Short mmCIF file of C-alpha atoms and ligand atoms in Angstrom, two decimals:
data_model
loop_
_atom_site.label_atom_id
_atom_site.label_comp_id
_atom_site.label_asym_id
_atom_site.label_seq_id
_atom_site.Cartn_x
_atom_site.Cartn_y
_atom_site.Cartn_z
CA MET A 1 -19.18 -13.41 -42.00
CA ASP A 2 -15.94 -11.44 -41.01
CA THR A 3 -12.91 -13.84 -41.76
CA ASN A 4 -10.42 -11.97 -40.50
CA PRO A 5 -8.40 -13.70 -37.73
CA VAL A 6 -6.89 -11.14 -36.06
CA LYS A 7 -10.04 -9.02 -35.88
CA SER A 8 -12.18 -11.54 -34.75
CA GLN A 9 -9.61 -12.26 -31.87
CA LEU A 10 -10.04 -8.64 -30.80
CA TRP A 11 -13.41 -8.78 -31.36
CA ALA A 12 -13.38 -11.76 -28.99
CA SER A 13 -11.15 -10.61 -26.29
CA VAL A 14 -13.37 -7.70 -26.66
CA GLY A 15 -16.38 -8.87 -26.28
CA ALA A 16 -15.01 -11.51 -23.64
CA TYR A 17 -14.14 -8.38 -21.34
CA LEU A 18 -16.89 -6.50 -21.36
CA GLN A 19 -18.67 -10.09 -20.92
CA GLU A 20 -16.99 -10.81 -17.12
CA LEU A 21 -17.50 -6.46 -16.60
CA GLN A 22 -21.09 -7.36 -16.83
CA GLU A 23 -21.37 -10.93 -15.14
CA SER A 24 -19.34 -9.75 -12.06
CA GLY A 25 -21.79 -7.04 -12.03
CA VAL A 26 -20.23 -2.97 -13.20
CA ASP A 27 -22.64 -1.60 -13.41
CA GLY A 28 -24.77 -0.57 -16.69
CA LEU A 29 -22.61 -2.40 -19.12
CA GLU A 30 -26.24 -2.48 -20.87
CA MET A 31 -25.09 -5.60 -23.60
CA GLU A 32 -28.79 -6.43 -25.14
CA SER A 33 -26.51 -9.76 -26.18
CA PRO A 34 -22.91 -10.19 -24.88
CA THR A 35 -22.18 -13.39 -26.28
CA ALA A 36 -22.71 -11.40 -29.98
CA LEU A 37 -19.52 -10.23 -29.27
CA LEU A 38 -17.41 -13.06 -28.37
CA SER A 39 -18.67 -14.90 -31.56
CA GLU A 40 -15.86 -15.90 -34.17
CA SER A 41 -17.99 -13.96 -36.19
CA ALA A 42 -19.15 -10.84 -35.25
CA PRO A 43 -18.56 -7.92 -37.13
CA PRO A 44 -18.61 -4.93 -35.42
CA GLN A 45 -22.14 -4.51 -37.33
CA PRO A 46 -25.37 -4.16 -37.01
CA ALA A 47 -25.35 -2.17 -35.04
CA SER A 48 -28.48 -4.11 -34.01
CA ALA A 49 -26.67 -6.81 -32.41
CA GLN A 50 -24.03 -5.20 -30.70
CA ILE A 51 -24.85 -3.32 -27.48
CA GLU A 52 -26.47 -0.81 -26.00
CA THR A 53 -23.87 2.09 -25.36
CA GLY A 54 -21.25 3.78 -26.80
CA LEU A 55 -19.54 0.90 -28.03
CA LYS A 56 -22.11 0.26 -30.14
CA LYS A 57 -21.78 2.94 -33.25
CA ASP A 58 -17.71 3.45 -32.01
CA LEU A 59 -16.11 0.66 -32.14
CA PRO A 60 -13.46 1.13 -33.78
CA GLU A 61 -12.00 -1.19 -36.79
CA PRO A 62 -8.47 -2.50 -37.16
CA GLU A 63 -7.57 -2.17 -40.72
CA PRO A 64 -8.10 -5.74 -42.37
CA ALA A 65 -5.04 -6.62 -43.43
CA GLN A 66 -3.01 -5.08 -39.77
CA GLN A 67 -1.56 -7.77 -38.66
CA HIS A 68 -0.53 -5.06 -35.29
CA GLU A 69 -2.54 -2.37 -34.69
CA THR A 70 -0.18 0.82 -33.41
CA LEU A 71 -0.48 2.38 -30.47
CA GLU A 72 -0.55 5.75 -33.29
CA GLN A 73 -2.91 3.67 -35.20
CA ILE A 74 -4.92 3.65 -31.77
CA ARG A 75 -4.69 7.27 -31.28
CA LYS A 76 -5.48 8.45 -33.98
CA ASN A 77 -8.78 6.41 -34.49
CA LEU A 78 -9.39 7.99 -31.20
CA GLY A 79 -9.26 11.23 -33.22
CA ASP A 80 -11.05 14.48 -30.95
CA CYS A 81 -13.16 12.00 -28.89
CA GLN A 82 -16.46 12.56 -28.33
CA ARG A 83 -17.63 9.64 -28.28
CA CYS A 84 -18.93 10.03 -24.23
CA LYS A 85 -19.96 12.50 -22.41
CA LEU A 86 -16.45 13.59 -20.85
CA GLY A 87 -15.48 14.88 -24.46
CA ALA A 88 -17.24 17.97 -23.48
CA THR A 89 -15.72 19.18 -20.74
CA ARG A 90 -12.17 18.16 -20.59
CA ASN A 91 -9.50 20.18 -22.13
CA GLN A 92 -6.59 16.91 -23.29
CA LEU A 93 -7.70 14.12 -24.26
CA VAL A 94 -4.97 11.18 -22.18
CA PHE A 95 -3.63 8.81 -24.14
CA GLY A 96 -0.92 7.27 -22.65
CA VAL A 97 3.06 8.05 -22.72
CA GLY A 98 5.86 5.67 -22.69
CA ASN A 99 7.74 2.45 -24.49
CA SER A 100 5.15 1.46 -27.36
CA ASN A 101 7.15 -2.88 -26.25
CA ALA A 102 7.15 -1.96 -22.71
CA ARG A 103 7.49 -4.92 -20.49
CA LEU A 104 5.20 -3.64 -17.59
CA VAL A 105 2.69 -1.60 -18.36
CA PHE A 106 0.51 0.66 -15.49
CA VAL A 107 -3.20 1.37 -15.62
CA GLY A 108 -4.26 3.88 -13.03
CA GLU A 109 -8.50 5.46 -13.47
CA GLY A 110 -8.49 8.55 -15.02
CA PRO A 111 -7.15 11.67 -15.69
CA GLY A 112 -7.13 14.19 -12.99
CA ALA A 113 -6.10 18.67 -13.85
CA ASP A 114 -2.78 18.39 -14.90
CA GLU A 115 -2.40 15.15 -16.89
CA ASP A 116 -5.64 17.38 -18.41
CA MET A 117 -3.47 20.01 -18.81
CA LYS A 118 -0.57 18.96 -20.51
CA GLY A 119 -2.39 15.85 -22.24
CA GLU A 120 0.02 13.29 -20.04
CA PRO A 121 -0.38 10.75 -17.63
CA PHE A 122 0.41 10.95 -14.54
CA VAL A 123 2.02 14.24 -14.13
CA GLY A 124 0.75 15.91 -10.87
CA ASP A 125 1.05 14.68 -7.35
CA ALA A 126 0.22 11.10 -7.80
CA GLY A 127 2.72 11.13 -10.81
CA ARG A 128 5.43 11.99 -8.99
CA MET A 129 4.68 9.58 -5.91
CA LEU A 130 3.70 6.71 -9.12
CA ASN A 131 8.05 7.81 -10.35
CA ARG A 132 9.09 7.65 -6.97
CA ILE A 133 7.93 3.95 -7.54
CA ILE A 134 9.37 2.96 -11.18
CA ALA A 135 12.71 4.43 -9.64
CA ALA A 136 12.82 2.56 -6.72
CA MET A 137 12.24 -0.30 -8.51
CA GLY A 138 15.14 0.37 -10.49
CA LEU A 139 12.95 1.13 -14.00
CA GLN A 140 12.73 4.44 -15.37
CA ARG A 141 9.37 5.58 -16.38
CA GLU A 142 10.46 5.85 -20.58
CA GLU A 143 10.54 1.99 -20.23
CA VAL A 144 7.79 1.00 -18.68
CA TYR A 145 4.00 2.05 -20.33
CA ILE A 146 1.69 4.27 -17.93
CA CYS A 147 -2.25 5.50 -19.50
CA ASN A 148 -5.95 5.10 -17.37
CA VAL A 149 -8.79 3.09 -17.80
CA VAL A 150 -10.51 5.85 -19.39
CA LYS A 151 -8.40 9.24 -21.23
CA CYS A 152 -10.74 11.93 -20.50
CA ARG A 153 -11.61 13.79 -17.05
CA PRO A 154 -14.03 13.07 -15.23
CA PRO A 155 -15.28 17.02 -14.10
CA GLN A 156 -14.57 17.84 -10.29
CA ASN A 157 -12.14 14.41 -10.47
CA ARG A 158 -15.62 12.01 -9.73
CA ASN A 159 -15.98 8.69 -10.77
CA PRO A 160 -15.23 7.26 -14.49
CA GLU A 161 -19.70 6.33 -14.54
CA LYS A 162 -20.79 3.74 -16.35
CA ASP A 163 -20.89 4.47 -19.72
CA GLU A 164 -17.83 6.12 -19.95
CA ILE A 165 -15.83 3.27 -19.03
CA THR A 166 -17.99 1.74 -21.53
CA THR A 167 -17.25 3.36 -24.33
CA CYS A 168 -13.56 3.86 -23.67
CA SER A 169 -12.23 0.85 -22.17
CA PRO A 170 -11.85 -0.91 -25.54
CA PHE A 171 -9.73 1.47 -26.13
CA LEU A 172 -7.27 0.56 -23.24
CA LEU A 173 -7.93 -3.32 -24.69
CA ARG A 174 -6.36 -1.99 -27.71
CA GLN A 175 -3.42 0.16 -26.25
CA LEU A 176 -2.49 -3.11 -24.07
CA HIS A 177 -3.00 -5.94 -27.59
CA SER A 178 -0.29 -3.65 -29.23
CA ILE A 179 1.68 -3.14 -26.26
CA LYS A 180 1.87 -7.39 -25.16
CA PRO A 181 3.46 -6.05 -22.58
CA GLU A 182 4.34 -9.28 -19.69
CA VAL A 183 2.98 -7.95 -16.83
CA ILE A 184 0.33 -5.09 -15.83
CA VAL A 185 -0.24 -3.20 -12.42
CA ALA A 186 -3.54 -1.91 -11.85
CA LEU A 187 -2.90 1.24 -9.94
CA GLY A 188 -6.54 1.64 -7.63
CA THR A 189 -9.56 0.41 -6.37
CA PHE A 190 -11.00 2.44 -9.63
CA ALA A 191 -9.15 0.62 -12.14
CA ALA A 192 -8.30 -2.18 -10.14
CA GLN A 193 -12.13 -3.31 -10.39
CA ALA A 194 -12.58 -2.09 -13.86
CA VAL A 195 -10.06 -3.86 -15.14
CA LEU A 196 -10.55 -7.45 -13.68
CA GLY A 197 -14.62 -6.31 -13.42
CA THR A 198 -15.22 -7.72 -9.98
CA LYS A 199 -16.45 -4.97 -6.55
CA GLU A 200 -14.06 -6.99 -4.36
CA PRO A 201 -11.99 -4.06 -2.31
CA ILE A 202 -8.39 -3.53 -3.53
CA SER A 203 -7.15 -4.83 0.33
CA LYS A 204 -8.47 -8.34 -0.88
CA LEU A 205 -7.18 -7.57 -4.95
CA ARG A 206 -3.66 -6.29 -4.09
CA GLY A 207 -0.88 -8.45 -3.20
CA LYS A 208 -1.76 -11.35 -5.48
CA PHE A 209 -1.56 -11.50 -9.25
CA HIS A 210 -4.49 -12.14 -11.31
CA ASP A 211 -5.38 -13.23 -14.94
CA PHE A 212 -5.99 -10.60 -17.71
CA HIS A 213 -6.66 -11.70 -21.58
CA GLY A 214 -3.30 -14.04 -20.08
CA ILE A 215 -1.64 -11.30 -19.08
CA PRO A 216 -0.71 -11.28 -15.27
CA LEU A 217 -2.37 -8.10 -14.07
CA MET A 218 -0.80 -7.06 -10.04
CA PRO A 219 -3.70 -4.80 -8.34
CA THR A 220 -2.15 -2.40 -5.96
CA TYR A 221 -3.01 0.94 -4.27
CA HIS A 222 -3.57 3.81 -6.39
CA PRO A 223 -0.15 6.55 -5.45
CA SER A 224 -2.70 9.13 -4.90
CA TYR A 225 -3.50 7.32 -1.39
CA LEU A 226 -0.07 6.88 -0.37
CA LEU A 227 0.28 10.40 -0.90
CA ARG A 228 -2.23 10.67 2.19
CA THR A 229 -0.36 7.81 4.32
CA GLY A 230 3.14 9.54 3.15
CA GLY A 231 6.08 7.80 2.01
CA ASN A 232 7.07 5.26 4.78
CA SER A 233 4.23 4.19 5.92
CA ASP A 234 2.86 0.94 6.19
CA SER A 235 0.97 0.93 2.02
CA PHE A 236 3.71 2.91 0.91
CA TRP A 237 5.94 -1.03 1.87
CA THR A 238 2.21 -2.72 1.06
CA VAL A 239 3.12 -1.06 -2.75
CA TRP A 240 6.78 -2.15 -1.99
CA ASP A 241 5.97 -5.83 -1.21
CA ASP A 242 3.37 -5.88 -4.97
CA MET A 243 6.34 -3.61 -6.62
CA THR A 244 8.66 -6.80 -5.80
CA GLN A 245 6.54 -9.52 -6.95
CA VAL A 246 5.99 -8.24 -10.68
CA LEU A 247 9.96 -7.63 -10.68
CA ARG A 248 10.39 -10.84 -9.94
CA LEU A 249 7.81 -12.05 -12.75
CA LEU A 250 10.31 -10.12 -15.06
CA LYS A 251 13.05 -12.00 -13.04
CA LEU A 252 14.10 -8.36 -12.77
CA PRO A 253 16.40 -7.02 -9.57
CA VAL A 254 15.22 -6.65 -6.96
CA PRO A 255 16.38 -3.27 -4.70
CA ASP A 256 17.44 -3.57 -1.73
CA LYS A 257 14.70 -1.43 0.83
CA SER A 258 15.41 -0.75 4.11
CA ARG A 259 11.65 0.02 5.39
CA LYS A 260 10.71 2.06 8.09
CA LYS A 261 12.04 0.76 11.95
N1 LIG B 301 -4.76 9.47 -10.79
C1 LIG B 301 -4.63 8.47 -12.31
O1 LIG B 301 -5.72 7.77 -12.17
N2 LIG B 301 -4.72 8.67 -13.24
C2 LIG B 301 -3.74 9.79 -13.46
O2 LIG B 301 -3.14 10.12 -15.00
C3 LIG B 301 -3.36 10.39 -12.95
C4 LIG B 301 -3.15 10.83 -11.48
#
């Protein structure tokens, strides 16, 4: 019986998250008993009571007496991660970057080629577009936190697969638990669907806050999409509208931006 309240709470969150994903149709969360994870006393062992995924032996355990898990501890726990098949093909694991006390966290899909080479999320063209968005909000990249649903680059930039999401998502959840941001922005269809556990299109999800473990989450279009539509496109201003909602929730000033004519 696990009596550590921090650990129990973390397990309950992970279990609830996985159950949400499974119930809402994100494929491949082949849990024998998702409710086993929801139990206050559900420990990571024995494996048979857990799920038929990479989680069952690898879900990291917080230190027993730990009140707060730091990002460094989570990174260390990931180590030279080979928990899923992406470990074999990546160059660098891309954990996340930014302020460990950020009020705002951006979550993308997964690293691309530039990120895989550099070990940092959003450093390629999409990253430059994200930087533009952050700057337009009156913020600096260093004051927010940026990470992805999966930490390793899928080959040929394909979408992450279900087993990869299942294996990696507990680490995202732990990062968010550690940072405790006031708002999360999910960038693009994949990140929004994976984090919220839904198949709804981004066009339906964006523009309003969703609840993610008590934290308001705003889905919006992915910066790569804006690269295709242009920096003064309707989509660009749609993202700006979403970001103004984020700024208002954070009680930050909304910079005055002139729209295209
Ligand atoms: N696209 C993403 O979703 N994440 C990155 O880190 C880079 C591009």
